[in-house]
PDB file of C-alpha atoms in Angstrom:
ATOM      1  CA  MET R 172     -75.507 -38.487  38.254  1.00 65.00           C
ATOM      2  CA  THR R 173     -73.792 -37.566  34.959  1.00 76.00           C
ATOM      3  CA  ALA R 174     -71.255 -35.397  36.788  1.00 75.00           C
ATOM      4  CA  MET R 175     -70.370 -38.245  39.144  1.00 78.00           C
ATOM      5  CA  MET R 176     -69.910 -40.648  36.216  1.00 80.00           C
ATOM      6  CA  THR R 177     -67.581 -38.147  34.513  1.00 77.00           C
ATOM      7  CA  PHE R 178     -65.572 -37.645  37.682  1.00 77.00           C
ATOM      8  CA  PHE R 179     -65.057 -41.380  38.205  1.00 76.00           C
ATOM      9  CA  LEU R 180     -64.096 -41.755  34.510  1.00 77.00           C
ATOM     10  CA  VAL R 181     -61.449 -39.086  34.817  1.00 75.00           C
ATOM     11  CA  MET R 182     -60.063 -40.621  37.998  1.00 79.00           C
ATOM     12  CA  TRP R 183     -59.845 -43.995  36.255  1.00 77.00           C
ATOM     13  CA  LEU R 184     -57.941 -42.476  33.328  1.00 73.00           C
ATOM     14  CA  VAL R 185     -55.491 -40.723  35.652  1.00 72.00           C
ATOM     15  CA  ASN R 186     -54.759 -43.869  37.601  1.00 78.00           C
ATOM     16  CA  SER R 187     -54.459 -46.128  34.566  1.00 76.00           C
ATOM     17  CA  SER R 188     -52.338 -43.820  32.287  1.00 72.00           C
ATOM     18  CA  SER R 189     -48.554 -43.493  32.135  1.00 75.00           C
ATOM     19  CA  LYS R 190     -46.694 -40.270  32.897  1.00 72.00           C
ATOM     20  CA  GLU R 191     -46.096 -39.614  29.164  1.00 72.00           C
ATOM     21  CA  ARG R 192     -49.810 -39.978  28.402  1.00 73.00           C
ATOM     22  CA  LEU R 193     -50.682 -37.694  31.324  1.00 70.00           C
ATOM     23  CA  SER R 194     -48.243 -35.067  29.970  1.00 71.00           C
ATOM     24  CA  GLN R 195     -49.902 -35.263  26.564  1.00 72.00           C
ATOM     25  CA  ILE R 196     -53.326 -34.855  28.128  1.00 70.00           C
ATOM     26  CA  ALA R 197     -52.150 -31.889  30.211  1.00 69.00           C
ATOM     27  CA  ASN R 198     -50.705 -30.225  27.128  1.00 67.00           C
ATOM     28  CA  TYR R 199     -54.004 -30.744  25.326  1.00 65.00           C
ATOM     29  CA  PHE R 200     -55.817 -28.825  28.033  1.00 63.00           C
ATOM     30  CA  ASN R 201     -53.060 -26.142  28.319  1.00 62.00           C
ATOM     31  CA  PRO R 202     -53.577 -23.765  25.341  1.00 54.00           C
ATOM     32  CA  VAL R 203     -51.132 -21.091  26.594  1.00 51.00           C
ATOM     33  CA  LYS R 204     -48.269 -23.627  26.939  1.00 52.00           C
ATOM     34  CA  LEU R 205     -47.298 -22.619  30.479  1.00 49.00           C
ATOM     35  CA  ASN R 206     -45.411 -25.864  31.034  1.00 51.00           C
ATOM     36  CA  GLU R 207     -44.056 -26.390  27.543  1.00 49.00           C
ATOM     37  CA  HIS R 208     -41.430 -29.113  27.465  1.00 51.00           C
ATOM     38  CA  ALA R 209     -41.169 -29.510  23.689  1.00 50.00           C
ATOM     39  CA  PRO R 210     -37.943 -28.337  21.986  1.00 52.00           C
ATOM     40  CA  PRO R 211     -37.996 -24.711  20.683  1.00 49.00           C
ATOM     41  CA  ALA R 212     -38.670 -23.922  17.062  1.00 48.00           C
ATOM     42  CA  LYS R 213     -35.829 -23.959  14.593  1.00 48.00           C
ATOM     43  CA  ASP R 214     -35.682 -20.197  14.197  1.00 46.00           C
ATOM     44  CA  VAL R 215     -35.587 -19.701  17.958  1.00 43.00           C
ATOM     45  CA  ALA R 216     -32.726 -22.164  18.303  1.00 45.00           C
ATOM     46  CA  ALA R 217     -30.796 -20.390  15.567  1.00 46.00           C
ATOM     47  CA  ALA R 218     -31.203 -17.079  17.371  1.00 44.00           C
ATOM     48  CA  ALA R 219     -29.824 -18.473  20.622  1.00 45.00           C
ATOM     49  CA  PRO R 220     -26.283 -17.288  21.455  1.00 46.00           C
ATOM     50  CA  LYS R 221     -23.516 -19.748  20.679  1.00 46.00           C
ATOM     51  CA  ALA R 222     -20.379 -20.376  22.650  1.00 44.00           C
ATOM     52  CA  GLN R 223     -17.486 -18.119  21.725  1.00 43.00           C
ATOM     53  CA  ASP R 224     -14.979 -19.489  19.247  1.00 41.00           C
ATOM     54  CA  LYS R 225     -11.640 -19.836  20.999  1.00 40.00           C
ATOM     55  CA  SER R 226      -9.715 -20.618  17.799  1.00 39.00           C
ATOM     56  CA  PRO R 227      -6.982 -18.202  16.586  1.00 40.00           C
ATOM     57  CA  ALA R 228      -9.109 -17.245  13.565  1.00 38.00           C
ATOM     58  CA  ALA R 229     -12.004 -16.072  15.768  1.00 40.00           C
ATOM     59  CA  GLY R 230     -12.829 -12.403  15.374  1.00 40.00           C
ATOM     60  CA  ARG R 231     -11.496 -12.194  11.802  1.00 36.00           C
ATOM     61  CA  PRO R 232     -13.930 -11.702   8.940  1.00 39.00           C
ATOM     62  CA  ASN R 233     -11.849 -14.087   6.859  1.00 39.00           C
ATOM     63  CA  SER R 234      -9.268 -16.332   8.462  1.00 35.00           C
ATOM     64  CA  GLU R 235      -7.167 -16.264   5.292  1.00 35.00           C
ATOM     65  CA  VAL R 236      -6.860 -12.461   5.260  1.00 38.00           C
ATOM     66  CA  VAL R 237      -4.107 -11.286   7.587  1.00 39.00           C
ATOM     67  CA  ASP R 238      -3.509  -7.678   8.495  1.00 43.00           C
ATOM     68  CA  PRO R 239      -0.069  -6.602   7.183  1.00 44.00           C
ATOM     69  CA  LYS R 240       0.651  -5.164  10.642  1.00 43.00           C
ATOM     70  CA  ASP R 241       0.422  -8.696  12.075  1.00 45.00           C
ATOM     71  CA  ARG R 242       3.100 -10.097   9.801  1.00 52.00           C
ATOM     72  CA  HIS R 243       6.502 -11.352  10.854  1.00 60.00           C
ATOM     73  CA  VAL R 244       9.032  -8.724  11.896  1.00 79.00           C
ATOM     74  CA  PHE R 245      12.499  -9.712  10.767  1.00 84.00           C
ATOM     75  CA  SER R 246      15.613  -9.298  12.877  1.00 82.00           C
ATOM     76  CA  GLU R 247      18.930  -7.786  11.904  1.00 79.00           C
ATOM     77  CA  GLU R 248      20.498 -11.265  12.127  1.00 83.00           C
ATOM     78  CA  GLU R 249      18.003 -12.630   9.595  1.00 86.00           C
ATOM     79  CA  LEU R 250      18.678  -9.689   7.290  1.00 86.00           C
ATOM     80  CA  THR R 251      22.442 -10.226   7.512  1.00 82.00           C
ATOM     81  CA  ARG R 252      22.223 -14.001   7.071  1.00 86.00           C
ATOM     82  CA  ASN R 253      19.721 -14.049   4.192  1.00 87.00           C
ATOM     83  CA  PRO R 254      19.294 -10.523   2.774  1.00 86.00           C
ATOM     84  CA  PHE R 255      17.635 -11.451  -0.518  1.00 87.00           C
ATOM     85  CA  GLY R 256      15.223 -13.823   1.203  1.00 89.00           C
ATOM     86  CA  VAL R 257      14.153 -11.147   3.699  1.00 89.00           C
ATOM     87  CA  LEU R 258      13.865  -8.509   0.956  1.00 88.00           C
ATOM     88  CA  THR R 259      11.679 -10.840  -1.105  1.00 89.00           C
ATOM     89  CA  GLN R 260       9.322 -11.404   1.826  1.00 90.00           C
ATOM     90  CA  LEU R 261       9.216  -7.666   2.573  1.00 89.00           C
ATOM     91  CA  ALA R 262       8.362  -6.980  -1.074  1.00 89.00           C
ATOM     92  CA  THR R 263       5.559  -9.551  -0.856  1.00 89.00           C
ATOM     93  CA  GLN R 264       4.147  -7.752   2.180  1.00 89.00           C
ATOM     94  CA  ALA R 265       4.307  -4.448   0.310  1.00 86.00           C
ATOM     95  CA  GLU R 266       2.543  -5.899  -2.734  1.00 88.00           C
ATOM     96  CA  GLU R 267      -0.288  -7.221  -0.554  1.00 89.00           C
ATOM     97  CA  ALA R 268      -0.613  -3.868   1.234  1.00 87.00           C
ATOM     98  CA  LEU R 269      -0.625  -2.135  -2.158  1.00 85.00           C
ATOM     99  CA  ARG R 270      -3.362  -4.450  -3.414  1.00 86.00           C
ATOM    100  CA  ILE R 271      -5.508  -3.721  -0.349  1.00 85.00           C
ATOM    101  CA  ALA R 272      -4.917   0.035  -0.678  1.00 79.00           C
ATOM    102  CA  SER R 273      -5.787  -0.024  -4.382  1.00 75.00           C
ATOM    103  CA  LYS R 274      -8.972  -1.954  -3.676  1.00 75.00           C
ATOM    104  CA  GLU R 275     -10.035   0.546  -1.005  1.00 70.00           C
ATOM    105  CA  GLN R 276      -9.229   3.434  -3.354  1.00 65.00           C
ATOM    106  CA  ASP R 277     -11.336   1.884  -6.125  1.00 62.00           C
ATOM    107  CA  SER R 278     -14.231   1.382  -3.690  1.00 63.00           C
ATOM    108  CA  SER R 279     -14.034   5.021  -2.580  1.00 59.00           C
ATOM    109  CA  ALA R 280     -13.962   6.208  -6.180  1.00 55.00           C
ATOM    110  CA  ALA R 281     -16.978   4.055  -7.047  1.00 55.00           C
ATOM    111  CA  ALA R 282     -18.899   5.384  -4.036  1.00 57.00           C
ATOM    112  CA  GLY R 283     -18.097   8.948  -5.037  1.00 57.00           C
ATOM    113  CA  GLN R 284     -19.266   8.295  -8.583  1.00 55.00           C
ATOM    114  CA  LEU R 285     -22.578   6.886  -7.336  1.00 51.00           C
ATOM    115  CA  SER R 286     -23.163   9.889  -5.082  1.00 51.00           C
ATOM    116  CA  ARG R 287     -22.432  12.462  -7.811  1.00 55.00           C
ATOM    117  CA  ASP R 288     -25.364  14.644  -8.829  1.00 52.00           C
ATOM    118  CA  PRO R 289     -26.124  13.780 -12.497  1.00 51.00           C
ATOM    119  CA  PHE R 290     -27.552  17.260 -13.101  1.00 47.00           C
ATOM    120  CA  ILE R 291     -24.245  19.009 -12.306  1.00 49.00           C
ATOM    121  CA  ALA R 292     -22.071  19.434 -15.359  1.00 50.00           C
ATOM    122  CA  GLU R 293     -18.482  18.278 -15.265  1.00 50.00           C
ATOM    123  CA  PRO R 294     -16.106  21.197 -14.441  1.00 49.00           C
ATOM    124  CA  ARG R 295     -14.005  20.355 -17.475  1.00 48.00           C
ATOM    125  CA  LEU R 296     -17.008  20.659 -19.777  1.00 48.00           C
ATOM    126  CA  VAL R 297     -18.091  23.922 -18.182  1.00 48.00           C
ATOM    127  CA  ARG R 298     -14.597  25.348 -18.536  1.00 51.00           C
ATOM    128  CA  THR R 299     -14.423  24.289 -22.187  1.00 49.00           C
ATOM    129  CA  ALA R 300     -17.784  25.899 -22.867  1.00 50.00           C
ATOM    130  CA  LYS R 301     -16.654  29.175 -21.287  1.00 52.00           C
ATOM    131  CA  VAL R 302     -13.461  29.235 -23.339  1.00 49.00           C
ATOM    132  CA  SER R 303     -15.412  28.610 -26.533  1.00 50.00           C
ATOM    133  CA  ALA R 304     -17.891  31.363 -25.711  1.00 52.00           C
ATOM    134  CA  ALA R 305     -15.124  33.831 -24.901  1.00 53.00           C
ATOM    135  CA  SER R 306     -13.117  33.133 -28.034  1.00 52.00           C
ATOM    136  CA  GLY R 307     -16.111  32.895 -30.325  1.00 54.00           C
ATOM    137  CA  SER R 308     -16.699  30.277 -32.969  1.00 49.00           C
ATOM    138  CA  GLN R 309     -14.482  30.465 -35.970  1.00 52.00           C
ATOM    139  CA  THR R 310     -15.346  29.111 -39.379  1.00 50.00           C
ATOM    140  CA  PRO R 311     -12.572  26.991 -40.889  1.00 51.00           C
ATOM    141  CA  PRO R 312     -10.983  28.491 -44.003  1.00 50.00           C
ATOM    142  CA  VAL R 313     -12.613  27.519 -47.269  1.00 48.00           C
ATOM    143  CA  GLU R 314     -10.535  25.715 -49.843  1.00 49.00           C
ATOM    144  CA  GLY R 315      -9.051  28.222 -52.275  1.00 50.00           C
ATOM    145  CA  SER R 316      -9.673  31.271 -50.061  1.00 48.00           C
ATOM    146  CA  ASP R 317      -7.018  33.739 -48.896  1.00 52.00           C
ATOM    147  CA  ALA R 318      -7.649  33.007 -45.201  1.00 48.00           C
ATOM    148  CA  PRO R 319      -4.520  32.057 -43.243  1.00 49.00           C
ATOM    149  CA  ARG R 320      -4.018  28.329 -42.909  1.00 49.00           C
ATOM    150  CA  SER R 321      -3.073  26.471 -39.741  1.00 48.00           C
ATOM    151  CA  HIS R 322       0.301  24.810 -39.301  1.00 48.00           C
ATOM    152  CA  THR R 323       0.696  21.686 -41.384  1.00 51.00           C
ATOM    153  CA  SER R 324       1.989  18.433 -39.937  1.00 52.00           C
ATOM    154  CA  ALA R 325       5.371  19.145 -41.530  1.00 54.00           C
ATOM    155  CA  ASN R 326       5.584  22.496 -39.751  1.00 56.00           C
ATOM    156  CA  VAL R 327       4.633  20.884 -36.443  1.00 50.00           C
ATOM    157  CA  ALA R 328       7.259  18.182 -36.902  1.00 52.00           C
ATOM    158  CA  GLU R 329       9.872  20.818 -37.686  1.00 54.00           C
ATOM    159  CA  ALA R 330       8.960  22.766 -34.540  1.00 49.00           C
ATOM    160  CA  GLU R 331       9.265  19.610 -32.443  1.00 49.00           C
ATOM    161  CA  ARG R 332      12.708  18.936 -33.860  1.00 50.00           C
ATOM    162  CA  LYS R 333      13.823  22.378 -32.747  1.00 47.00           C
ATOM    163  CA  GLU R 334      12.847  21.682 -29.111  1.00 48.00           C
ATOM    164  CA  PRO R 335      15.889  20.807 -26.982  1.00 52.00           C
ATOM    165  CA  GLU R 336      16.214  17.140 -26.063  1.00 55.00           C
ATOM    166  CA  ALA R 337      15.504  16.377 -22.403  1.00 69.00           C
ATOM    167  CA  SER R 338      18.592  15.676 -20.321  1.00 89.00           C
ATOM    168  CA  MET R 339      19.139  12.254 -18.789  1.00 92.00           C
ATOM    169  CA  ALA R 340      18.400  13.685 -15.325  1.00 94.00           C
ATOM    170  CA  GLU R 341      15.049  15.064 -16.490  1.00 95.00           C
ATOM    171  CA  GLN R 342      14.128  11.813 -18.188  1.00 95.00           C
ATOM    172  CA  ILE R 343      15.020   9.671 -15.145  1.00 95.00           C
ATOM    173  CA  LEU R 344      12.993  11.952 -12.864  1.00 95.00           C
ATOM    174  CA  LYS R 345      10.061  11.760 -15.282  1.00 95.00           C
ATOM    175  CA  ASP R 346      10.221   7.947 -15.285  1.00 95.00           C
ATOM    176  CA  ILE R 347      10.332   7.743 -11.486  1.00 95.00           C
ATOM    177  CA  GLU R 348       7.498  10.248 -11.031  1.00 95.00           C
ATOM    178  CA  SER R 349       5.395   8.380 -13.589  1.00 94.00           C
ATOM    179  CA  PHE R 350       5.885   5.147 -11.670  1.00 92.00           C
ATOM    180  CA  GLN R 351       5.220   6.679  -8.253  1.00 93.00           C
ATOM    181  CA  SER R 352       2.092   8.504  -9.440  1.00 92.00           C
ATOM    182  CA  ASN R 353       0.339   5.115  -9.535  1.00 89.00           C
ATOM    183  CA  LEU R 354       1.229   4.389  -5.889  1.00 90.00           C
ATOM    184  CA  PRO R 355      -0.606   5.498  -2.739  1.00 88.00           C
ATOM    185  CA  GLN R 356       0.894   8.579  -1.136  1.00 87.00           C
ATOM    186  CA  SER R 357       2.219   6.533   1.787  1.00 86.00           C
ATOM    187  CA  PHE R 358       4.371   4.446  -0.614  1.00 90.00           C
ATOM    188  CA  ARG R 359       6.073   7.308  -2.427  1.00 92.00           C
ATOM    189  CA  VAL R 360       9.700   8.185  -1.756  1.00 93.00           C
ATOM    190  CA  GLN R 361      10.889  11.784  -1.966  1.00 94.00           C
ATOM    191  CA  VAL R 362      13.169  11.895  -5.020  1.00 95.00           C
ATOM    192  CA  SER R 363      15.343  14.500  -6.692  1.00 95.00           C
ATOM    193  CA  VAL R 364      17.471  14.010  -9.808  1.00 96.00           C
ATOM    194  CA  ALA R 365      20.087  16.520 -10.911  1.00 95.00           C
ATOM    195  CA  GLY R 366      23.017  16.772 -13.273  1.00 94.00           C
ATOM    196  CA  VAL R 367      26.315  17.222 -11.402  1.00 94.00           C
ATOM    197  CA  ALA R 368      29.942  17.457 -12.445  1.00 93.00           C
ATOM    198  CA  GLU R 369      30.417  13.676 -12.125  1.00 93.00           C
ATOM    199  CA  GLY R 370      27.245  12.665 -13.930  1.00 95.00           C
ATOM    200  CA  THR R 371      23.593  12.262 -12.857  1.00 96.00           C
ATOM    201  CA  LEU R 372      22.783  12.189  -9.132  1.00 97.00           C
ATOM    202  CA  ILE R 373      19.581  10.505  -7.867  1.00 97.00           C
ATOM    203  CA  SER R 374      18.726  11.338  -4.238  1.00 97.00           C
ATOM    204  CA  LEU R 375      16.135   9.331  -2.279  1.00 97.00           C
ATOM    205  CA  MET R 376      15.230  11.068   0.995  1.00 97.00           C
ATOM    206  CA  ASP R 377      13.119  10.678   4.103  1.00 96.00           C
ATOM    207  CA  ASP R 378      10.441  13.237   4.899  1.00 93.00           C
ATOM    208  CA  THR R 379       8.370  14.146   7.946  1.00 91.00           C
ATOM    209  CA  LYS R 380       5.722  11.505   7.147  1.00 89.00           C
ATOM    210  CA  ARG R 381       7.792   8.630   5.841  1.00 90.00           C
ATOM    211  CA  SER R 382      11.133   6.911   6.521  1.00 93.00           C
ATOM    212  CA  MET R 383      12.798   4.451   4.181  1.00 95.00           C
ATOM    213  CA  PHE R 384      14.358   2.408   7.014  1.00 95.00           C
ATOM    214  CA  ASP R 385      13.516   1.507  10.586  1.00 92.00           C
ATOM    215  CA  VAL R 386      14.886   3.943  13.171  1.00 90.00           C
ATOM    216  CA  GLY R 387      18.590   3.332  13.832  1.00 89.00           C
ATOM    217  CA  SER R 388      18.563   0.265  11.571  1.00 91.00           C
ATOM    218  CA  ALA R 389      19.384  -0.855   8.039  1.00 93.00           C
ATOM    219  CA  MET R 390      16.081  -2.782   7.884  1.00 93.00           C
ATOM    220  CA  PRO R 391      14.090  -1.249   4.992  1.00 94.00           C
ATOM    221  CA  LYS R 392      10.365  -0.705   5.128  1.00 93.00           C
ATOM    222  CA  PRO R 393       8.402  -3.108   2.865  1.00 92.00           C
ATOM    223  CA  ASP R 394       7.262  -0.305   0.565  1.00 92.00           C
ATOM    224  CA  THR R 395      10.867   0.897   0.269  1.00 94.00           C
ATOM    225  CA  VAL R 396      11.869  -2.499  -1.139  1.00 93.00           C
ATOM    226  CA  LEU R 397       9.101  -2.268  -3.728  1.00 92.00           C
ATOM    227  CA  VAL R 398      10.017   1.276  -4.814  1.00 94.00           C
ATOM    228  CA  MET R 399      13.791   0.716  -4.861  1.00 94.00           C
ATOM    229  CA  THR R 400      13.413  -2.431  -6.949  1.00 94.00           C
ATOM    230  CA  ARG R 401      11.394  -0.496  -9.532  1.00 94.00           C
ATOM    231  CA  ILE R 402      13.934   2.340  -9.509  1.00 95.00           C
ATOM    232  CA  GLY R 403      16.609  -0.253 -10.203  1.00 95.00           C
ATOM    233  CA  ASP R 404      14.647  -1.299 -13.291  1.00 95.00           C
ATOM    234  CA  ILE R 405      14.504   2.334 -14.424  1.00 95.00           C
ATOM    235  CA  ILE R 406      18.209   3.043 -13.833  1.00 94.00           C
ATOM    236  CA  SER R 407      19.194  -0.104 -15.742  1.00 93.00           C
ATOM    237  CA  LYS R 408      18.004   1.557 -18.968  1.00 93.00           C
ATOM    238  CA  TYR R 409      20.565   4.367 -18.689  1.00 94.00           C
ATOM    239  CA  PRO R 410      24.348   4.111 -19.174  1.00 92.00           C
ATOM    240  CA  GLY R 411      27.099   4.809 -16.676  1.00 93.00           C
ATOM    241  CA  LYS R 412      28.895   3.185 -13.782  1.00 95.00           C
ATOM    242  CA  ILE R 413      27.167   3.467 -10.411  1.00 97.00           C
ATOM    243  CA  ILE R 414      28.255   4.733  -6.993  1.00 97.00           C
ATOM    244  CA  ILE R 415      25.855   4.227  -4.055  1.00 97.00           C
ATOM    245  CA  ARG R 416      26.139   6.465  -0.991  1.00 98.00           C
ATOM    246  CA  GLY R 417      24.398   6.362   2.378  1.00 97.00           C
ATOM    247  CA  TYR R 418      23.829   9.295   4.755  1.00 97.00           C
ATOM    248  CA  THR R 419      22.299   9.708   8.224  1.00 96.00           C
ATOM    249  CA  ASP R 420      21.090  12.734  10.155  1.00 95.00           C
ATOM    250  CA  GLY R 421      22.992  14.250  13.082  1.00 93.00           C
ATOM    251  CA  ARG R 422      21.267  12.238  15.827  1.00 91.00           C
ATOM    252  CA  PRO R 423      24.043  10.545  17.859  1.00 85.00           C
ATOM    253  CA  PHE R 424      23.898   6.959  19.107  1.00 76.00           C
ATOM    254  CA  ALA R 425      23.865   6.241  22.828  1.00 69.00           C
ATOM    255  CA  GLY R 426      26.487   3.513  22.498  1.00 62.00           C
ATOM    256  CA  ASP R 427      29.744   3.361  20.556  1.00 62.00           C
ATOM    257  CA  ARG R 428      29.316  -0.119  19.094  1.00 67.00           C
ATOM    258  CA  TYR R 429      27.015   0.929  16.248  1.00 78.00           C
ATOM    259  CA  GLY R 430      27.293   4.521  15.103  1.00 90.00           C
ATOM    260  CA  ASN R 431      26.323   6.650  12.120  1.00 93.00           C
ATOM    261  CA  TRP R 432      29.330   5.539  10.086  1.00 93.00           C
ATOM    262  CA  VAL R 433      28.315   1.900  10.250  1.00 93.00           C
ATOM    263  CA  LEU R 434      24.620   2.731   9.848  1.00 94.00           C
ATOM    264  CA  SER R 435      25.154   4.816   6.704  1.00 96.00           C
ATOM    265  CA  SER R 436      27.378   2.101   5.190  1.00 96.00           C
ATOM    266  CA  ASP R 437      24.860  -0.648   6.023  1.00 95.00           C
ATOM    267  CA  ARG R 438      21.990   1.336   4.491  1.00 96.00           C
ATOM    268  CA  ALA R 439      24.032   1.987   1.327  1.00 97.00           C
ATOM    269  CA  ARG R 440      24.741  -1.739   1.072  1.00 96.00           C
ATOM    270  CA  MET R 441      21.054  -2.512   1.587  1.00 96.00           C
ATOM    271  CA  ALA R 442      20.163   0.019  -1.124  1.00 96.00           C
ATOM    272  CA  PHE R 443      22.474  -1.843  -3.502  1.00 96.00           C
ATOM    273  CA  LEU R 444      20.732  -5.148  -2.721  1.00 95.00           C
ATOM    274  CA  MET R 445      17.315  -3.576  -3.356  1.00 95.00           C
ATOM    275  CA  LEU R 446      18.488  -2.069  -6.649  1.00 95.00           C
ATOM    276  CA  ALA R 447      20.003  -5.438  -7.564  1.00 93.00           C
ATOM    277  CA  ARG R 448      16.516  -6.963  -7.272  1.00 92.00           C
ATOM    278  CA  GLY R 449      15.844  -4.832 -10.332  1.00 88.00           C
ATOM    279  CA  LYS R 450      18.326  -5.184 -13.159  1.00 85.00           C
ATOM    280  CA  ILE R 451      21.425  -3.550 -11.693  1.00 90.00           C
ATOM    281  CA  GLY R 452      24.340  -5.965 -11.985  1.00 86.00           C
ATOM    282  CA  ASP R 453      27.451  -6.096  -9.833  1.00 86.00           C
ATOM    283  CA  GLY R 454      29.626  -5.098 -12.791  1.00 91.00           C
ATOM    284  CA  ARG R 455      28.090  -1.616 -12.958  1.00 94.00           C
ATOM    285  CA  VAL R 456      28.747  -0.734  -9.317  1.00 95.00           C
ATOM    286  CA  LEU R 457      32.065   0.989  -8.638  1.00 95.00           C
ATOM    287  CA  SER R 458      31.692   1.514  -4.894  1.00 96.00           C
ATOM    288  CA  ILE R 459      29.275   1.506  -1.955  1.00 97.00           C
ATOM    289  CA  GLU R 460      30.040   4.300   0.493  1.00 97.00           C
ATOM    290  CA  GLY R 461      28.813   5.564   3.867  1.00 97.00           C
ATOM    291  CA  TYR R 462      29.234   9.208   4.895  1.00 97.00           C
ATOM    292  CA  ALA R 463      27.425   9.212   8.281  1.00 95.00           C
ATOM    293  CA  ASP R 464      26.210  12.765   9.023  1.00 95.00           C
ATOM    294  CA  ARG R 465      29.252  14.518   7.518  1.00 94.00           C
ATOM    295  CA  GLN R 466      27.583  15.914   4.387  1.00 94.00           C
ATOM    296  CA  PRO R 467      24.030  16.969   5.384  1.00 95.00           C
ATOM    297  CA  ARG R 468      21.675  18.021   2.650  1.00 96.00           C
ATOM    298  CA  ASN R 469      20.271  20.638   5.040  1.00 96.00           C
ATOM    299  CA  PRO R 470      23.272  22.012   6.963  1.00 95.00           C
ATOM    300  CA  ASP R 471      21.104  24.443   8.939  1.00 96.00           C
ATOM    301  CA  ASP R 472      19.162  21.574  10.538  1.00 96.00           C
ATOM    302  CA  PRO R 473      21.320  18.492  11.201  1.00 95.00           C
ATOM    303  CA  LEU R 474      18.228  16.518  12.337  1.00 95.00           C
ATOM    304  CA  ALA R 475      16.161  17.323   9.226  1.00 96.00           C
ATOM    305  CA  PRO R 476      14.652  14.174   7.653  1.00 95.00           C
ATOM    306  CA  GLU R 477      16.055  14.984   4.201  1.00 96.00           C
ATOM    307  CA  ASN R 478      19.559  14.437   5.613  1.00 96.00           C
ATOM    308  CA  ARG R 479      18.697  10.722   5.909  1.00 97.00           C
ATOM    309  CA  ARG R 480      19.100   9.707   2.307  1.00 97.00           C
ATOM    310  CA  ILE R 481      20.479   7.327  -0.293  1.00 97.00           C
ATOM    311  CA  GLU R 482      22.279   8.737  -3.317  1.00 98.00           C
ATOM    312  CA  VAL R 483      22.836   6.869  -6.580  1.00 97.00           C
ATOM    313  CA  LEU R 484      25.392   8.478  -8.900  1.00 97.00           C
ATOM    314  CA  LEU R 485      25.401   7.529 -12.579  1.00 96.00           C
ATOM    315  CA  LYS R 486      28.850   8.554 -13.787  1.00 94.00           C
ATOM    316  CA  ASP R 487      29.354   9.993 -17.233  1.00 86.00           C
ATOM    317  CA  SER R 488      31.119   7.627 -19.592  1.00 74.00           C
ATOM    318  CA  GLU R 489      33.785  10.235 -20.368  1.00 62.00           C
ATOM    319  CA  ARG R 490      34.755  10.611 -16.730  1.00 56.00           C
TER     320      ARG R 490
END
């Protein structure tokens, strides 16, 4: 009798309840949630895959950081029409690349310092200890004794005065090497400075790993603009009129419209504009010359990279 009463009560509830109430009742008697219609939990929704971002910045860790390789490539027409504007933008690209390279170098140095074994002595300290042990400790001479004294400051100053003064070529090379030592290896230009009959000759050359200009073009690489501008600052401190010369290697051009004579002259002119971004004024420049491949630095190999070069001659004032 009780079972029949319960059955009729349930049937009455089913017939008299709305669909929403029936769903709530079904969920109450469904502990494993087989027909769960409630929205998922917040953490589950967050873990669900989102639609791919189709914006241009998608895929970049920071939309404001742009790879230097993705930057604008200038044309020869732009370089001819607005050379200083293009050089300024190329220098900006080089400065950003230099900042990124310096940051990566600092991170690598910090990681190496953290991984260093603290129980291993520094090589410099070990070497100093070995030298001290080999030479033996010496007691400084006692005041009033007959022991030989060390050189006084006056003697040291006199010895320094007797040393020959460095030539202008040696000093310029020292200044350029000091500047380039703070640059990544990929930024450094191969440089030689020598005294010649006309004055001091500064040669900036390509090598097997680096070219100052694009192939067959007077368009300088961004890092070349940065280095040449700094070299212009250095040269401005030394006297003498300036002659700028451009050279190519022996690779011939397929066409006759633009050959090595024009290319060497255009690169010499571009070198002048980069030096002028430093402190080299027009009044100091006597001439800008192009020699094509007629005076190779390496005559045995006309295609050698060192034949592609820019020379800056600082003439002696007496000549």
